[in-house]
């Protein structure tokens, strides 16, 4: 297997659960937190972001913004950012550190490309293996000069300068690339257009509109007017539906469970997760829904239910890409199993998630057939206790902690600290829900 094991880290022991019950409050959405921090740092005047993600990834973004001369004050999960307008960033005295965060490096690249100075941005070992040519290509077409290791891997040296607007058709469904191009388009005079092959999460469009940019979107074509005047404001981040996914699956898996997840983001570009779970027979109820800063937010309840299983392919594979590891776990317990196709993007996430899911399945005695773009997981399999490895990947750590709840004895997760990339509170919350 291509993955290198994470350096021996913290080990969590997870015992099988009798039932899970209670109220779950989750940290702020990772995708939205990144965007609010970046946009607020280019707005005029102060912004106050409430329920900012506690994940390390979003703190990598805050670190970059600070290094670019913007005042950032943190008080628990409230972040105050003192924006100085679109031209308010200053050259960083040192290299920018994106840590483990693909969103930070790809989205910041668009903003750095429009600056009148050069920046160098790097990441950890996992990020250094992830392709950046998907953002380098459109940025080069806009006039940016970017150098990368082997022309595609971090670190990136971004020689910022004048940019032209672009009409760009995304070759892959990627919200990070869409955001990168739109962010660069803010520094170009005229209209930048992004055309998407499939709809990807639209938090950038919503957030830019909230902060005052002129942005239109219809039928997967997004048009942004360059040089927007962004104004600092107060925004609240909904809780992260991708973090909720672990508790939704845990609630479905463990007999007798009933969980209510509060104030979670229900943006339709993310909530295909709920549609998919409902379509395979899950008992999930949306208890309340409202709009907060243009984002739908609500409370959901999940109750233990046996699920049928199904197929994740095409647009659904793109929409559920972050949730597939934990859905694969559910698939192994389902009646008919789970087939995943068209998900080759899984191979270039924080780890090759097809390989890391398969390796952990093997350790617990679960049969899986991997394919270049997915996997076939037969249903009705017995979950054995095992020693799992996160391979340094937050979503793998959490997906197999959920699997361990249905094991036949105590399991361990090595490299459990990886969860902190998006969800440091995960272990505490999980242990607090045992009935
Ligand atoms: C994200 C987009 C997705 C997702 C990632 C966060 C975002 O990546 O997997 O966790 O915040 O825009 P891609 O844009 O590579 O699909």
Short mmCIF file of C-alpha atoms and ligand atoms in Angstrom, two decimals:
data_model
loop_
_atom_site.label_atom_id
_atom_site.label_comp_id
_atom_site.label_asym_id
_atom_site.label_seq_id
_atom_site.Cartn_x
_atom_site.Cartn_y
_atom_site.Cartn_z
CA UNK A 1 0.00 0.00 0.00
CA UNK A 2 1.18 3.52 -0.86
CA UNK A 3 0.25 5.08 2.47
CA UNK A 4 2.96 5.61 5.01
CA UNK A 5 1.75 5.02 8.54
CA UNK A 6 1.49 8.14 10.68
CA UNK A 7 4.30 8.44 13.22
CA UNK A 8 3.07 6.52 16.26
CA UNK A 9 0.59 8.91 17.82
CA UNK A 10 -2.17 8.84 20.37
CA UNK A 11 -4.14 5.64 20.68
CA UNK A 12 -7.85 5.76 21.49
CA UNK A 13 -9.66 2.67 22.71
CA UNK A 14 -13.29 2.36 21.61
CA UNK A 15 -15.55 -0.19 23.27
CA UNK A 16 -18.72 -1.49 21.64
CA UNK A 17 -21.70 0.72 22.45
CA UNK A 18 -25.04 -0.49 23.86
CA UNK A 19 -26.89 2.54 22.48
CA UNK A 20 -26.13 6.19 21.85
CA UNK A 21 -28.40 8.98 22.94
CA UNK A 22 -28.39 12.69 23.55
CA UNK A 23 -27.95 16.10 22.06
CA UNK A 24 -24.93 16.66 19.84
CA UNK A 25 -23.40 20.11 19.38
CA UNK A 26 -20.69 20.13 16.76
CA UNK A 27 -17.97 22.63 15.85
CA UNK A 28 -18.41 25.14 13.05
CA UNK A 29 -18.31 24.07 9.42
CA UNK A 30 -14.78 23.78 8.11
CA UNK A 31 -15.55 24.88 4.54
CA UNK A 32 -17.49 27.96 5.65
CA UNK A 33 -14.93 28.94 8.33
CA UNK A 34 -12.09 28.99 5.76
CA UNK A 35 -14.11 31.18 3.43
CA UNK A 36 -15.28 33.63 6.09
CA UNK A 37 -11.72 34.05 7.38
CA UNK A 38 -10.27 34.68 3.93
CA UNK A 39 -13.04 37.00 2.77
CA UNK A 40 -13.14 38.95 6.07
CA UNK A 41 -9.39 39.54 5.79
CA UNK A 42 -10.01 41.37 2.47
CA UNK A 43 -13.10 43.26 3.58
CA UNK A 44 -13.08 46.82 4.82
CA UNK A 45 -13.47 47.05 8.59
CA UNK A 46 -13.91 44.52 11.35
CA UNK A 47 -15.70 41.19 11.04
CA UNK A 48 -16.80 38.93 13.85
CA UNK A 49 -17.13 35.23 13.08
CA UNK A 50 -19.02 33.14 15.65
CA UNK A 51 -18.74 29.33 15.98
CA UNK A 52 -15.54 29.32 13.90
CA UNK A 53 -14.26 25.79 13.28
CA UNK A 54 -12.02 24.42 16.03
CA UNK A 55 -10.21 22.24 13.48
CA UNK A 56 -6.51 22.66 12.84
CA UNK A 57 -7.18 23.23 9.12
CA UNK A 58 -9.07 26.47 9.70
CA UNK A 59 -6.37 27.59 12.12
CA UNK A 60 -3.87 27.11 9.31
CA UNK A 61 -5.94 29.60 7.33
CA UNK A 62 -5.96 32.04 10.27
CA UNK A 63 -2.17 31.66 10.56
CA UNK A 64 -1.74 32.56 6.89
CA UNK A 65 -4.02 35.58 7.19
CA UNK A 66 -2.05 36.79 10.24
CA UNK A 67 1.25 36.30 8.41
CA UNK A 68 -0.12 38.56 5.67
CA UNK A 69 -0.38 41.41 8.16
CA UNK A 70 -4.05 41.14 9.15
CA UNK A 71 -5.02 41.43 12.80
CA UNK A 72 -6.86 38.32 13.99
CA UNK A 73 -8.15 37.98 17.54
CA UNK A 74 -9.49 34.68 18.87
CA UNK A 75 -11.72 34.29 21.88
CA UNK A 76 -12.83 30.66 22.10
CA UNK A 77 -14.68 30.01 18.87
CA UNK A 78 -15.25 33.70 18.13
CA UNK A 79 -12.76 35.19 15.70
CA UNK A 80 -12.43 38.92 15.05
CA UNK A 81 -10.67 39.92 11.85
CA UNK A 82 -9.65 43.48 11.15
CA UNK A 83 -9.84 43.66 7.35
CA UNK A 84 -8.14 46.47 5.46
CA UNK A 85 -9.86 46.06 2.12
CA UNK A 86 -8.95 44.19 -1.05
CA UNK A 87 -5.45 45.73 -1.12
CA UNK A 88 -4.78 45.38 2.58
CA UNK A 89 -2.51 42.31 2.69
CA UNK A 90 1.23 42.82 3.19
CA UNK A 91 4.05 40.51 2.10
CA UNK A 92 4.59 37.78 4.68
CA UNK A 93 8.00 37.88 6.36
CA UNK A 94 8.16 34.06 6.18
CA UNK A 95 6.67 31.13 4.30
CA UNK A 96 2.93 30.52 4.68
CA UNK A 97 2.05 27.22 6.37
CA UNK A 98 -1.10 25.47 5.11
CA UNK A 99 -0.52 22.46 7.39
CA UNK A 100 -2.71 19.54 6.31
CA UNK A 101 -5.25 21.76 4.58
CA UNK A 102 -5.97 21.42 0.86
CA UNK A 103 -8.62 24.14 1.15
CA UNK A 104 -6.11 26.60 2.61
CA UNK A 105 -3.44 26.14 -0.04
CA UNK A 106 -5.81 25.96 -3.02
CA UNK A 107 -8.11 28.82 -2.04
CA UNK A 108 -5.30 31.08 -0.73
CA UNK A 109 -3.43 30.56 -4.01
CA UNK A 110 -6.16 32.45 -5.86
CA UNK A 111 -5.86 35.37 -3.45
CA UNK A 112 -2.05 35.36 -3.38
CA UNK A 113 -1.94 35.39 -7.19
CA UNK A 114 -3.52 38.86 -7.15
CA UNK A 115 -1.06 40.41 -4.67
CA UNK A 116 1.77 42.81 -5.63
CA UNK A 117 4.32 40.53 -3.92
CA UNK A 118 5.68 36.98 -3.95
CA UNK A 119 4.57 34.32 -1.45
CA UNK A 120 5.72 30.81 -0.71
CA UNK A 121 3.14 28.43 0.71
CA UNK A 122 3.82 24.90 1.93
CA UNK A 123 2.13 22.08 3.84
CA UNK A 124 2.76 18.88 5.77
CA UNK A 125 3.85 15.57 4.29
CA UNK A 126 0.32 14.60 3.18
CA UNK A 127 -0.42 17.98 1.59
CA UNK A 128 2.96 17.92 -0.16
CA UNK A 129 1.74 14.85 -2.08
CA UNK A 130 -1.53 16.43 -3.28
CA UNK A 131 -1.82 17.89 -6.79
CA UNK A 132 -1.96 21.65 -7.21
CA UNK A 133 -1.90 21.77 -11.02
CA UNK A 134 -5.70 21.98 -10.91
CA UNK A 135 -5.36 25.50 -9.49
CA UNK A 136 -2.08 26.41 -11.20
CA UNK A 137 -3.57 26.01 -14.68
CA UNK A 138 -6.46 28.50 -14.41
CA UNK A 139 -4.32 30.92 -12.41
CA UNK A 140 -1.64 30.84 -15.16
CA UNK A 141 -4.40 31.60 -17.67
CA UNK A 142 -5.25 34.65 -15.58
CA UNK A 143 -1.63 35.81 -15.80
CA UNK A 144 -0.20 34.44 -12.53
CA UNK A 145 3.33 33.02 -12.21
CA UNK A 146 3.47 29.96 -9.98
CA UNK A 147 6.25 27.47 -9.43
CA UNK A 148 5.71 24.09 -7.81
CA UNK A 149 7.74 21.00 -7.03
CA UNK A 150 7.61 18.83 -10.15
CA UNK A 151 5.26 21.49 -11.56
CA UNK A 152 2.37 20.25 -9.46
CA UNK A 153 3.12 19.64 -5.79
CA UNK A 154 3.59 22.01 -2.83
CA UNK A 155 5.44 24.09 -1.88
CA UNK A 156 4.16 26.75 -4.28
CA UNK A 157 5.97 29.99 -5.04
CA UNK A 158 3.34 32.47 -6.18
CA UNK A 159 4.60 35.60 -7.89
CA UNK A 160 1.52 37.78 -7.58
CA UNK A 161 0.66 40.51 -10.04
CA UNK A 162 -1.97 41.83 -12.37
CA UNK A 163 -4.61 39.30 -13.31
CA UNK A 164 -7.04 39.14 -16.23
CA UNK A 165 -10.58 37.90 -15.81
CA UNK A 166 -11.22 34.37 -17.01
CA UNK A 167 -14.07 32.27 -18.37
CA UNK A 168 -13.13 28.84 -17.02
CA UNK A 169 -14.79 25.45 -17.33
CA UNK A 170 -13.74 23.24 -14.43
CA UNK A 171 -12.35 19.89 -15.64
CA UNK A 172 -13.17 18.29 -12.26
CA UNK A 173 -16.05 19.04 -9.89
CA UNK A 174 -14.07 20.88 -7.22
CA UNK A 175 -15.29 23.62 -4.93
CA UNK A 176 -11.70 24.39 -3.99
CA UNK A 177 -10.75 25.08 -7.60
CA UNK A 178 -13.96 27.04 -8.23
CA UNK A 179 -13.19 29.15 -5.17
CA UNK A 180 -9.58 29.68 -6.19
CA UNK A 181 -10.63 31.06 -9.59
CA UNK A 182 -13.38 33.27 -8.14
CA UNK A 183 -10.98 34.57 -5.47
CA UNK A 184 -8.39 35.43 -8.13
CA UNK A 185 -11.20 37.01 -10.18
CA UNK A 186 -11.71 39.53 -7.36
CA UNK A 187 -8.35 41.03 -8.32
CA UNK A 188 -9.11 41.25 -12.05
CA UNK A 189 -11.09 44.02 -13.74
CA UNK A 190 -14.24 42.66 -15.37
CA UNK A 191 -16.25 39.48 -15.08
CA UNK A 192 -14.76 36.13 -14.11
CA UNK A 193 -16.93 33.17 -15.01
CA UNK A 194 -16.66 29.62 -13.67
CA UNK A 195 -18.60 26.80 -15.31
CA UNK A 196 -19.03 23.62 -13.28
CA UNK A 197 -19.53 20.14 -14.75
CA UNK A 198 -21.47 19.20 -11.62
CA UNK A 199 -22.73 21.34 -8.80
CA UNK A 200 -20.20 21.61 -5.98
CA UNK A 201 -20.64 23.23 -2.56
CA UNK A 202 -21.55 26.91 -3.03
CA UNK A 203 -20.40 28.43 0.26
CA UNK A 204 -18.03 30.79 -1.58
CA UNK A 205 -20.82 32.27 -3.67
CA UNK A 206 -23.05 32.72 -0.60
CA UNK A 207 -20.24 34.20 1.53
CA UNK A 208 -19.03 36.60 -1.15
CA UNK A 209 -22.60 37.84 -1.59
CA UNK A 210 -22.94 38.26 2.21
CA UNK A 211 -19.83 40.44 2.33
CA UNK A 212 -21.09 42.61 -0.57
CA UNK A 213 -19.65 41.17 -3.80
CA UNK A 214 -21.69 41.10 -6.96
CA UNK A 215 -21.99 37.46 -7.87
CA UNK A 216 -24.62 35.61 -9.90
CA UNK A 217 -25.11 31.94 -10.30
CA UNK A 218 -27.48 29.99 -12.53
CA UNK A 219 -27.33 26.54 -14.05
CA UNK A 220 -23.81 25.84 -12.79
CA UNK A 221 -22.39 29.08 -14.24
CA UNK A 222 -21.05 31.53 -11.68
CA UNK A 223 -20.24 35.11 -12.65
CA UNK A 224 -18.28 37.45 -10.39
CA UNK A 225 -17.71 41.16 -10.96
CA UNK A 226 -14.02 41.98 -10.31
CA UNK A 227 -12.71 44.43 -7.67
CA UNK A 228 -15.72 44.01 -5.34
CA UNK A 229 -16.09 46.26 -2.34
CA UNK A 230 -16.30 43.86 0.58
CA UNK A 231 -17.49 45.15 3.93
CA UNK A 232 -16.68 43.56 7.28
CA UNK A 233 -19.65 42.05 9.10
CA UNK A 234 -20.90 39.68 11.76
CA UNK A 235 -21.46 36.11 10.64
CA UNK A 236 -22.32 32.83 12.35
CA UNK A 237 -20.88 29.54 11.11
CA UNK A 238 -23.34 26.61 11.12
CA UNK A 239 -22.11 23.33 12.60
CA UNK A 240 -20.41 20.98 10.19
CA UNK A 241 -22.62 18.42 8.42
CA UNK A 242 -19.51 16.44 7.44
CA UNK A 243 -18.71 16.08 11.16
CA UNK A 244 -22.36 15.24 11.83
CA UNK A 245 -22.00 12.37 9.31
CA UNK A 246 -20.03 10.32 11.87
CA UNK A 247 -22.84 10.63 14.42
CA UNK A 248 -25.56 10.00 11.83
CA UNK A 249 -23.88 6.73 10.90
CA UNK A 250 -23.16 5.88 14.55
CA UNK A 251 -26.83 6.47 15.41
CA UNK A 252 -28.00 4.28 12.52
CA UNK A 253 -25.51 1.53 13.33
CA UNK A 254 -25.92 1.09 17.07
CA UNK A 255 -29.24 -0.51 18.14
CA UNK A 256 -31.48 1.62 20.36
CA UNK A 257 -29.75 4.90 19.47
CA UNK A 258 -31.46 8.28 19.16
CA UNK A 259 -29.44 11.47 18.64
CA UNK A 260 -30.38 15.09 17.96
CA UNK A 261 -27.77 17.17 16.16
CA UNK A 262 -28.21 20.90 16.62
CA UNK A 263 -27.63 23.92 14.37
CA UNK A 264 -26.10 21.96 11.58
CA UNK A 265 -25.54 23.38 8.08
CA UNK A 266 -28.14 22.02 5.65
CA UNK A 267 -27.01 23.71 2.45
CA UNK A 268 -28.45 21.64 -0.43
CA UNK A 269 -24.98 21.29 -1.99
CA UNK A 270 -23.98 19.40 1.17
CA UNK A 271 -27.19 17.76 2.32
CA UNK A 272 -27.22 15.04 -0.37
CA UNK A 273 -25.87 13.07 2.58
CA UNK A 274 -29.29 13.21 4.23
CA UNK A 275 -31.09 12.49 0.93
CA UNK A 276 -28.91 9.45 0.36
CA UNK A 277 -29.41 8.12 3.90
CA UNK A 278 -33.18 8.66 3.64
CA UNK A 279 -33.23 6.89 0.26
CA UNK A 280 -31.73 3.76 1.82
CA UNK A 281 -34.26 3.70 4.64
CA UNK A 282 -32.59 5.70 7.44
CA UNK A 283 -34.79 7.27 10.08
CA UNK A 284 -33.71 10.92 9.96
CA UNK A 285 -35.98 13.88 10.66
CA UNK A 286 -35.24 17.55 10.11
CA UNK A 287 -36.76 19.16 13.19
CA UNK A 288 -36.21 22.82 12.33
CA UNK A 289 -34.66 24.88 9.57
CA UNK A 290 -33.79 28.59 9.21
CA UNK A 291 -31.48 30.74 7.13
CA UNK A 292 -28.35 32.19 8.75
CA UNK A 293 -26.18 34.49 6.62
CA UNK A 294 -27.65 32.89 3.51
CA UNK A 295 -26.92 29.33 4.69
CA UNK A 296 -29.73 26.94 5.69
CA UNK A 297 -29.23 25.67 9.26
CA UNK A 298 -31.34 23.28 11.33
CA UNK A 299 -31.65 20.47 13.88
CA UNK A 300 -31.83 16.84 12.80
CA UNK A 301 -32.72 13.66 14.61
CA UNK A 302 -31.41 10.23 13.77
CA UNK A 303 -32.70 6.94 15.15
CA UNK A 304 -31.23 3.48 14.79
CA UNK A 305 -32.59 1.81 11.66
CA UNK A 306 -31.34 -1.05 9.54
CA UNK A 307 -30.53 0.41 6.10
CA UNK A 308 -30.73 -1.20 2.68
CA UNK A 309 -27.42 -0.03 1.19
CA UNK A 310 -27.10 1.27 -2.35
CA UNK A 311 -24.93 2.80 -5.04
CA UNK A 312 -22.96 6.05 -4.85
CA UNK A 313 -21.93 7.17 -8.32
CA UNK A 314 -21.77 10.15 -10.71
CA UNK A 315 -22.86 13.48 -9.15
CA UNK A 316 -23.63 11.77 -5.85
CA UNK A 317 -20.03 10.54 -5.59
CA UNK A 318 -18.79 14.14 -5.92
CA UNK A 319 -21.36 15.44 -3.45
CA UNK A 320 -20.57 12.78 -0.81
CA UNK A 321 -16.83 12.62 -1.36
CA UNK A 322 -15.88 13.51 2.25
CA UNK A 323 -18.49 11.18 3.72
CA UNK A 324 -17.64 8.03 1.74
CA UNK A 325 -15.29 6.51 4.36
CA UNK A 326 -17.98 6.50 7.05
CA UNK A 327 -20.70 5.52 4.55
CA UNK A 328 -18.54 2.53 3.57
CA UNK A 329 -18.64 1.46 7.23
CA UNK A 330 -22.44 1.73 7.18
CA UNK A 331 -22.46 -0.17 3.87
CA UNK A 332 -20.76 -3.19 5.46
CA UNK A 333 -23.58 -3.38 8.03
CA UNK A 334 -26.37 -2.68 5.52
CA UNK A 335 -28.67 -5.31 4.03
CA UNK A 336 -27.40 -5.16 0.45
CA UNK A 337 -24.00 -3.50 0.78
CA UNK A 338 -22.58 -0.39 -0.86
CA UNK A 339 -21.10 0.19 -4.30
CA UNK A 340 -19.02 3.32 -4.85
CA UNK A 341 -18.07 4.41 -8.39
CA UNK A 342 -16.76 7.61 -10.01
CA UNK A 343 -14.96 8.55 -6.80
CA UNK A 344 -11.34 8.57 -8.05
CA UNK A 345 -10.91 11.89 -6.17
CA UNK A 346 -10.80 9.73 -3.00
CA UNK A 347 -7.34 8.62 -4.04
CA UNK A 348 -5.92 12.16 -3.70
CA UNK A 349 -7.48 13.28 -0.44
CA UNK A 350 -5.49 13.51 2.84
CA UNK A 351 -4.72 9.82 2.20
CA UNK A 352 -5.71 7.50 -0.63
CA UNK A 353 -9.04 6.87 1.09
CA UNK A 354 -9.89 3.83 -1.03
CA UNK A 355 -6.68 2.17 0.18
CA UNK A 356 -6.93 3.32 3.82
CA UNK A 357 -10.58 2.26 4.13
CA UNK A 358 -9.74 -1.14 2.59
CA UNK A 359 -6.78 -1.65 4.93
CA UNK A 360 -8.86 -0.95 8.03
CA UNK A 361 -11.68 -3.15 6.72
CA UNK A 362 -9.16 -5.95 6.30
CA UNK A 363 -8.07 -5.53 9.91
CA UNK A 364 -11.65 -6.03 11.12
CA UNK A 365 -12.27 -9.00 8.86
CA UNK A 366 -14.57 -7.14 6.47
CA UNK A 367 -14.54 -8.06 2.80
CA UNK A 368 -14.14 -5.22 0.30
CA UNK A 369 -13.21 -5.11 -3.35
CA UNK A 370 -11.42 -1.94 -4.39
CA UNK A 371 -11.53 -0.49 -7.90
CA UNK A 372 -9.59 2.45 -9.38
CA UNK A 373 -12.53 4.79 -8.70
CA UNK A 374 -14.34 3.21 -5.79
CA UNK A 375 -15.15 0.04 -3.90
CA UNK A 376 -17.68 -2.72 -3.51
CA UNK A 377 -18.61 -3.48 0.09
CA UNK A 378 -20.91 -6.48 0.60
CA UNK A 379 -23.57 -6.02 3.29
CA UNK A 380 -24.50 -7.92 6.46
CA UNK A 381 -20.89 -8.33 7.54
CA UNK A 382 -19.78 -9.02 11.07
CA UNK A 383 -17.73 -6.23 12.68
CA UNK A 384 -14.76 -7.64 14.59
CA UNK A 385 -12.73 -5.63 17.05
CA UNK A 386 -9.41 -4.53 15.54
CA UNK A 387 -6.40 -2.28 15.85
CA UNK A 388 -7.10 0.47 13.32
CA UNK A 389 -4.77 3.10 11.93
CA UNK A 390 -5.82 6.63 10.98
CA UNK A 391 -2.85 6.83 8.58
CA UNK A 392 -2.79 10.47 9.71
CA UNK A 393 -6.19 11.13 8.08
CA UNK A 394 -8.91 12.73 10.23
CA UNK A 395 -11.86 11.19 8.40
CA UNK A 396 -10.31 7.69 8.51
CA UNK A 397 -9.73 8.00 12.28
CA UNK A 398 -13.35 8.99 12.89
CA UNK A 399 -14.93 6.55 10.40
CA UNK A 400 -13.25 3.58 12.09
CA UNK A 401 -14.04 4.86 15.58
CA UNK A 402 -17.66 4.60 14.45
CA UNK A 403 -17.05 1.08 13.09
CA UNK A 404 -15.52 0.16 16.46
CA UNK A 405 -18.83 0.98 18.22
CA UNK A 406 -20.33 -2.06 16.48
CA UNK A 407 -17.32 -4.31 17.11
CA UNK A 408 -17.35 -7.51 19.17
CA UNK A 409 -14.86 -6.15 21.71
CA UNK A 410 -12.62 -3.12 22.36
CA UNK A 411 -10.81 -1.70 19.31
CA UNK A 412 -7.98 0.80 19.13
CA UNK A 413 -7.38 3.69 16.74
CA UNK A 414 -3.74 4.58 16.34
CA UNK A 415 -2.98 8.15 15.27
CA UNK A 416 -6.25 9.29 16.86
CA UNK A 417 -4.95 12.87 17.07
CA UNK A 418 -5.54 13.18 13.31
CA UNK A 419 -9.23 13.89 14.08
CA UNK A 420 -8.15 17.35 15.28
CA UNK A 421 -7.64 18.46 11.69
CA UNK A 422 -11.40 19.02 11.47
CA UNK A 423 -12.89 17.93 14.80
CA UNK A 424 -10.78 18.02 18.01
CA UNK A 425 -13.85 17.41 20.20
CA UNK A 426 -14.78 14.16 18.41
CA UNK A 427 -13.54 11.66 21.04
CA UNK A 428 -15.08 13.52 23.98
CA UNK A 429 -18.45 13.89 22.26
CA UNK A 430 -18.49 10.24 21.15
CA UNK A 431 -17.78 9.00 24.66
CA UNK A 432 -20.39 11.32 26.16
CA UNK A 433 -23.23 9.76 24.15
CA UNK A 434 -23.16 6.26 25.53
CA UNK A 435 -26.51 5.40 27.10
C1 LIG B 1 -13.91 21.52 0.11
C2 LIG B 1 -14.13 20.92 -1.09
C3 LIG B 1 -13.93 19.48 -1.33
C4 LIG B 1 -13.86 18.73 -0.01
C5 LIG B 1 -12.97 19.37 0.99
C6 LIG B 1 -13.46 20.78 1.29
C7 LIG B 1 -14.15 22.97 0.22
O1 LIG B 1 -12.72 19.29 -2.02
O2 LIG B 1 -13.44 17.40 -0.26
O3 LIG B 1 -12.94 18.62 2.20
O4 LIG B 1 -14.22 23.50 1.34
O5 LIG B 1 -14.27 23.62 -0.82
P1 LIG B 1 -12.62 19.46 -3.64
O6 LIG B 1 -12.84 20.86 -3.95
O7 LIG B 1 -11.23 19.00 -3.94
O8 LIG B 1 -13.65 18.56 -4.19
#
